[in-house]
Amino acid sequence: MKKYIVYGVLFLFSLLVFSPMLKEGIPPGVDTPAHLHKIWFLEKYFEEHHKFPTWDNYWYGGFTVFKHYPPLSYYAGFIKSFLIDYIIGYKLLLFLSYIISALILYHLALRIGLEENYSFLAGFFLLASYPIISNFGIWGRFPTAIA
C-alpha cells in the first residue's frame, strides 16, 4: 500500500467514527461537561486575573483545578480557545489525538519491521478499538484521550 492511501483511509475512517463528535453543541461523553468546564474556567480566570488558577469555586463546593487530572490537555484546550471557540477546540484536540495516534502506530509498526499491510492494520485496529472510541464517545475522558 502506498503511504498516501494509508493516510487517506485512516483519515476517512477517523472522520466516520468521530462524526458524532462533530455535531453542533457539547460532544457526547459522561465526563465531557466537567472537562469542558476546566477549559472554560482557565479561559475565564486568565482573562480576569492574567494568571493560572489553583482553585475553582464553580465546581463542587470548590475544587483544586489540576490536582486530580493532568493539566497538559486543559492548557492545550486553553491555548486553542484564543483562536477558536473552546468547544470546537476541544473537539479538534480529540480528533487530532485520535488520528495522530493511529498514524504514529502505523509508522512504529513499519519501523520495527512489519510489512506495510500489517502496519496499516495496526493503525486501523487502534482506531476501531472499543477502549479508544469509548474514551471520547461514551465516557468523555478528555485527558486520557489526549494522552
PDB file of C-alpha atoms in Angstrom:
ATOM      1  CA  MET A   1       0.000   0.000   0.000  1.00  0.00           C
ATOM      2  CA  LYS A   2       1.207   3.480  -0.728  1.00  0.00           C
ATOM      3  CA  LYS A   3       1.533   5.699   2.315  1.00  0.00           C
ATOM      4  CA  TYR A   4      -0.839   8.348   0.986  1.00  0.00           C
ATOM      5  CA  ILE A   5      -3.546   5.692   0.547  1.00  0.00           C
ATOM      6  CA  VAL A   6      -2.972   4.550   4.139  1.00  0.00           C
ATOM      7  CA  TYR A   7      -3.189   8.135   5.381  1.00  0.00           C
ATOM      8  CA  GLY A   8      -6.388   8.695   3.405  1.00  0.00           C
ATOM      9  CA  VAL A   9      -8.095   5.515   4.603  1.00  0.00           C
ATOM     10  CA  LEU A  10      -7.126   6.141   8.238  1.00  0.00           C
ATOM     11  CA  PHE A  11      -8.297   9.750   7.985  1.00  0.00           C
ATOM     12  CA  LEU A  12     -11.642   8.831   6.381  1.00  0.00           C
ATOM     13  CA  PHE A  13     -12.250   6.074   8.916  1.00  0.00           C
ATOM     14  CA  SER A  14     -11.424   8.537  11.702  1.00  0.00           C
ATOM     15  CA  LEU A  15     -13.970  11.005  10.325  1.00  0.00           C
ATOM     16  CA  LEU A  16     -16.588   8.276  10.118  1.00  0.00           C
ATOM     17  CA  VAL A  17     -16.081   7.131  13.707  1.00  0.00           C
ATOM     18  CA  PHE A  18     -15.649  10.670  15.007  1.00  0.00           C
ATOM     19  CA  SER A  19     -18.672  12.148  13.179  1.00  0.00           C
ATOM     20  CA  PRO A  20     -20.998  12.142  16.258  1.00  0.00           C
ATOM     21  CA  MET A  21     -18.466  14.419  17.964  1.00  0.00           C
ATOM     22  CA  LEU A  22     -18.656  16.928  15.129  1.00  0.00           C
ATOM     23  CA  LYS A  23     -22.319  17.766  15.632  1.00  0.00           C
ATOM     24  CA  GLU A  24     -23.135  21.210  16.966  1.00  0.00           C
ATOM     25  CA  GLY A  25     -23.076  21.665  20.725  1.00  0.00           C
ATOM     26  CA  ILE A  26     -21.419  19.796  23.543  1.00  0.00           C
ATOM     27  CA  PRO A  27     -19.894  16.483  22.437  1.00  0.00           C
ATOM     28  CA  PRO A  28     -21.109  13.199  23.921  1.00  0.00           C
ATOM     29  CA  GLY A  29     -19.448  11.685  26.958  1.00  0.00           C
ATOM     30  CA  VAL A  30     -20.298  11.300  30.620  1.00  0.00           C
ATOM     31  CA  ASP A  31     -17.366  13.428  31.834  1.00  0.00           C
ATOM     32  CA  THR A  32     -17.312  15.859  28.890  1.00  0.00           C
ATOM     33  CA  PRO A  33     -19.080  18.728  30.700  1.00  0.00           C
ATOM     34  CA  ALA A  34     -16.596  18.513  33.590  1.00  0.00           C
ATOM     35  CA  HIS A  35     -13.601  18.661  31.247  1.00  0.00           C
ATOM     36  CA  LEU A  36     -15.097  21.452  29.162  1.00  0.00           C
ATOM     37  CA  HIS A  37     -15.703  23.359  32.383  1.00  0.00           C
ATOM     38  CA  LYS A  38     -11.995  23.239  33.227  1.00  0.00           C
ATOM     39  CA  ILE A  39     -11.048  24.736  29.858  1.00  0.00           C
ATOM     40  CA  TRP A  40     -13.770  27.372  30.169  1.00  0.00           C
ATOM     41  CA  PHE A  41     -12.638  28.188  33.698  1.00  0.00           C
ATOM     42  CA  LEU A  42      -8.996  28.504  32.631  1.00  0.00           C
ATOM     43  CA  GLU A  43     -10.042  30.932  29.907  1.00  0.00           C
ATOM     44  CA  LYS A  44     -12.294  32.972  32.232  1.00  0.00           C
ATOM     45  CA  TYR A  45      -9.835  33.098  35.122  1.00  0.00           C
ATOM     46  CA  PHE A  46      -6.887  34.023  32.901  1.00  0.00           C
ATOM     47  CA  GLU A  47      -8.868  36.856  31.277  1.00  0.00           C
ATOM     48  CA  GLU A  48      -9.723  38.318  34.665  1.00  0.00           C
ATOM     49  CA  HIS A  49      -6.511  37.707  36.634  1.00  0.00           C
ATOM     50  CA  HIS A  50      -3.769  37.194  33.998  1.00  0.00           C
ATOM     51  CA  LYS A  51      -2.525  34.073  35.776  1.00  0.00           C
ATOM     52  CA  PHE A  52      -3.499  30.424  36.032  1.00  0.00           C
ATOM     53  CA  PRO A  53      -5.884  29.276  38.769  1.00  0.00           C
ATOM     54  CA  THR A  54      -5.230  26.771  41.527  1.00  0.00           C
ATOM     55  CA  TRP A  55      -8.784  26.757  42.932  1.00  0.00           C
ATOM     56  CA  ASP A  56     -12.156  26.646  41.180  1.00  0.00           C
ATOM     57  CA  ASN A  57     -15.111  27.974  43.177  1.00  0.00           C
ATOM     58  CA  TYR A  58     -17.581  26.971  40.448  1.00  0.00           C
ATOM     59  CA  TRP A  59     -17.072  23.204  40.674  1.00  0.00           C
ATOM     60  CA  TYR A  60     -18.423  21.210  43.610  1.00  0.00           C
ATOM     61  CA  GLY A  61     -18.024  23.343  46.745  1.00  0.00           C
ATOM     62  CA  GLY A  62     -14.608  24.391  45.487  1.00  0.00           C
ATOM     63  CA  PHE A  63     -12.068  22.258  43.691  1.00  0.00           C
ATOM     64  CA  THR A  64      -8.296  22.163  43.249  1.00  0.00           C
ATOM     65  CA  VAL A  65      -8.230  22.574  39.494  1.00  0.00           C
ATOM     66  CA  PHE A  66      -5.276  20.432  38.392  1.00  0.00           C
ATOM     67  CA  LYS A  67      -4.554  18.185  41.331  1.00  0.00           C
ATOM     68  CA  HIS A  68      -6.672  15.258  40.124  1.00  0.00           C
ATOM     69  CA  TYR A  69      -6.172  15.387  36.354  1.00  0.00           C
ATOM     70  CA  PRO A  70      -3.027  16.026  34.325  1.00  0.00           C
ATOM     71  CA  PRO A  71      -3.197  19.665  33.182  1.00  0.00           C
ATOM     72  CA  LEU A  72      -1.495  19.494  29.775  1.00  0.00           C
ATOM     73  CA  SER A  73      -4.703  18.657  27.900  1.00  0.00           C
ATOM     74  CA  TYR A  74      -6.514  21.567  29.545  1.00  0.00           C
ATOM     75  CA  TYR A  75      -3.710  24.001  28.766  1.00  0.00           C
ATOM     76  CA  ALA A  76      -3.789  22.820  25.137  1.00  0.00           C
ATOM     77  CA  GLY A  77      -7.550  23.475  25.069  1.00  0.00           C
ATOM     78  CA  PHE A  78      -6.973  26.841  26.710  1.00  0.00           C
ATOM     79  CA  ILE A  79      -4.415  27.839  24.051  1.00  0.00           C
ATOM     80  CA  LYS A  80      -6.817  26.778  21.297  1.00  0.00           C
ATOM     81  CA  SER A  81      -9.521  28.949  22.907  1.00  0.00           C
ATOM     82  CA  PHE A  82      -7.564  32.055  21.884  1.00  0.00           C
ATOM     83  CA  LEU A  83      -8.049  31.078  18.238  1.00  0.00           C
ATOM     84  CA  ILE A  84     -11.417  29.337  18.185  1.00  0.00           C
ATOM     85  CA  ASP A  85     -14.344  28.571  20.490  1.00  0.00           C
ATOM     86  CA  TYR A  86     -13.262  26.293  23.345  1.00  0.00           C
ATOM     87  CA  ILE A  87     -15.837  23.613  22.464  1.00  0.00           C
ATOM     88  CA  ILE A  88     -14.616  23.453  18.865  1.00  0.00           C
ATOM     89  CA  GLY A  89     -11.024  23.416  20.148  1.00  0.00           C
ATOM     90  CA  TYR A  90     -11.924  20.537  22.471  1.00  0.00           C
ATOM     91  CA  LYS A  91     -13.321  18.541  19.561  1.00  0.00           C
ATOM     92  CA  LEU A  92     -10.331  19.383  17.373  1.00  0.00           C
ATOM     93  CA  LEU A  93      -7.837  18.278  20.027  1.00  0.00           C
ATOM     94  CA  LEU A  94      -9.675  14.986  20.482  1.00  0.00           C
ATOM     95  CA  PHE A  95      -9.780  14.371  16.747  1.00  0.00           C
ATOM     96  CA  LEU A  96      -6.095  15.198  16.292  1.00  0.00           C
ATOM     97  CA  SER A  97      -5.167  12.930  19.171  1.00  0.00           C
ATOM     98  CA  TYR A  98      -7.276  10.146  17.656  1.00  0.00           C
ATOM     99  CA  ILE A  99      -5.828  10.300  14.138  1.00  0.00           C
ATOM    100  CA  ILE A 100      -2.249  11.064  15.177  1.00  0.00           C
ATOM    101  CA  SER A 101      -2.140   8.038  17.492  1.00  0.00           C
ATOM    102  CA  ALA A 102      -3.079   5.772  14.566  1.00  0.00           C
ATOM    103  CA  LEU A 103      -0.500   7.368  12.281  1.00  0.00           C
ATOM    104  CA  ILE A 104       2.206   7.018  14.927  1.00  0.00           C
ATOM    105  CA  LEU A 105       1.325   3.355  15.453  1.00  0.00           C
ATOM    106  CA  TYR A 106       1.405   2.768  11.675  1.00  0.00           C
ATOM    107  CA  HIS A 107       4.891   4.295  11.407  1.00  0.00           C
ATOM    108  CA  LEU A 108       6.113   2.500  14.530  1.00  0.00           C
ATOM    109  CA  ALA A 109       4.958  -0.830  13.104  1.00  0.00           C
ATOM    110  CA  LEU A 110       6.802  -0.059   9.862  1.00  0.00           C
ATOM    111  CA  ARG A 111       9.915   0.897  11.793  1.00  0.00           C
ATOM    112  CA  ILE A 112      10.037  -2.363  13.749  1.00  0.00           C
ATOM    113  CA  GLY A 113       9.833  -4.293  10.501  1.00  0.00           C
ATOM    114  CA  LEU A 114       6.197  -5.181   9.933  1.00  0.00           C
ATOM    115  CA  GLU A 115       5.003  -5.270   6.354  1.00  0.00           C
ATOM    116  CA  GLU A 116       3.055  -2.238   5.210  1.00  0.00           C
ATOM    117  CA  ASN A 117      -0.289  -4.074   5.161  1.00  0.00           C
ATOM    118  CA  TYR A 118       0.145  -5.224   8.754  1.00  0.00           C
ATOM    119  CA  SER A 119       1.307  -1.772   9.790  1.00  0.00           C
ATOM    120  CA  PHE A 120      -1.860  -0.321   8.271  1.00  0.00           C
ATOM    121  CA  LEU A 121      -3.959  -2.859  10.166  1.00  0.00           C
ATOM    122  CA  ALA A 122      -2.243  -1.882  13.418  1.00  0.00           C
ATOM    123  CA  GLY A 123      -3.284   1.742  12.924  1.00  0.00           C
ATOM    124  CA  PHE A 124      -6.742   0.777  11.705  1.00  0.00           C
ATOM    125  CA  PHE A 125      -7.446  -1.573  14.614  1.00  0.00           C
ATOM    126  CA  LEU A 126      -6.337   1.103  17.048  1.00  0.00           C
ATOM    127  CA  LEU A 127      -8.939   3.455  15.549  1.00  0.00           C
ATOM    128  CA  ALA A 128     -11.584   0.723  15.692  1.00  0.00           C
ATOM    129  CA  SER A 129     -10.868  -0.449  19.238  1.00  0.00           C
ATOM    130  CA  TYR A 130     -13.583  -0.041  21.838  1.00  0.00           C
ATOM    131  CA  PRO A 131     -11.338   1.418  24.581  1.00  0.00           C
ATOM    132  CA  ILE A 132     -10.126   4.195  22.282  1.00  0.00           C
ATOM    133  CA  ILE A 133     -13.576   5.051  20.894  1.00  0.00           C
ATOM    134  CA  SER A 134     -15.242   4.885  24.313  1.00  0.00           C
ATOM    135  CA  ASN A 135     -12.700   7.335  25.772  1.00  0.00           C
ATOM    136  CA  PHE A 136     -14.215  10.194  23.801  1.00  0.00           C
ATOM    137  CA  GLY A 137     -17.576   8.840  22.638  1.00  0.00           C
ATOM    138  CA  ILE A 138     -19.043   7.330  25.795  1.00  0.00           C
ATOM    139  CA  TRP A 139     -17.013   8.320  28.820  1.00  0.00           C
ATOM    140  CA  GLY A 140     -15.641  11.681  27.728  1.00  0.00           C
ATOM    141  CA  ARG A 141     -12.205  11.025  29.200  1.00  0.00           C
ATOM    142  CA  PHE A 142     -10.511  14.066  27.734  1.00  0.00           C
ATOM    143  CA  PRO A 143      -7.107  13.871  29.478  1.00  0.00           C
ATOM    144  CA  THR A 144      -6.875  10.129  28.797  1.00  0.00           C
ATOM    145  CA  ALA A 145      -7.810  10.530  25.142  1.00  0.00           C
ATOM    146  CA  ILE A 146      -5.298  13.339  24.649  1.00  0.00           C
ATOM    147  CA  ALA A 147      -2.519  11.344  26.308  1.00  0.00           C
TER     148      ALA A 147
END
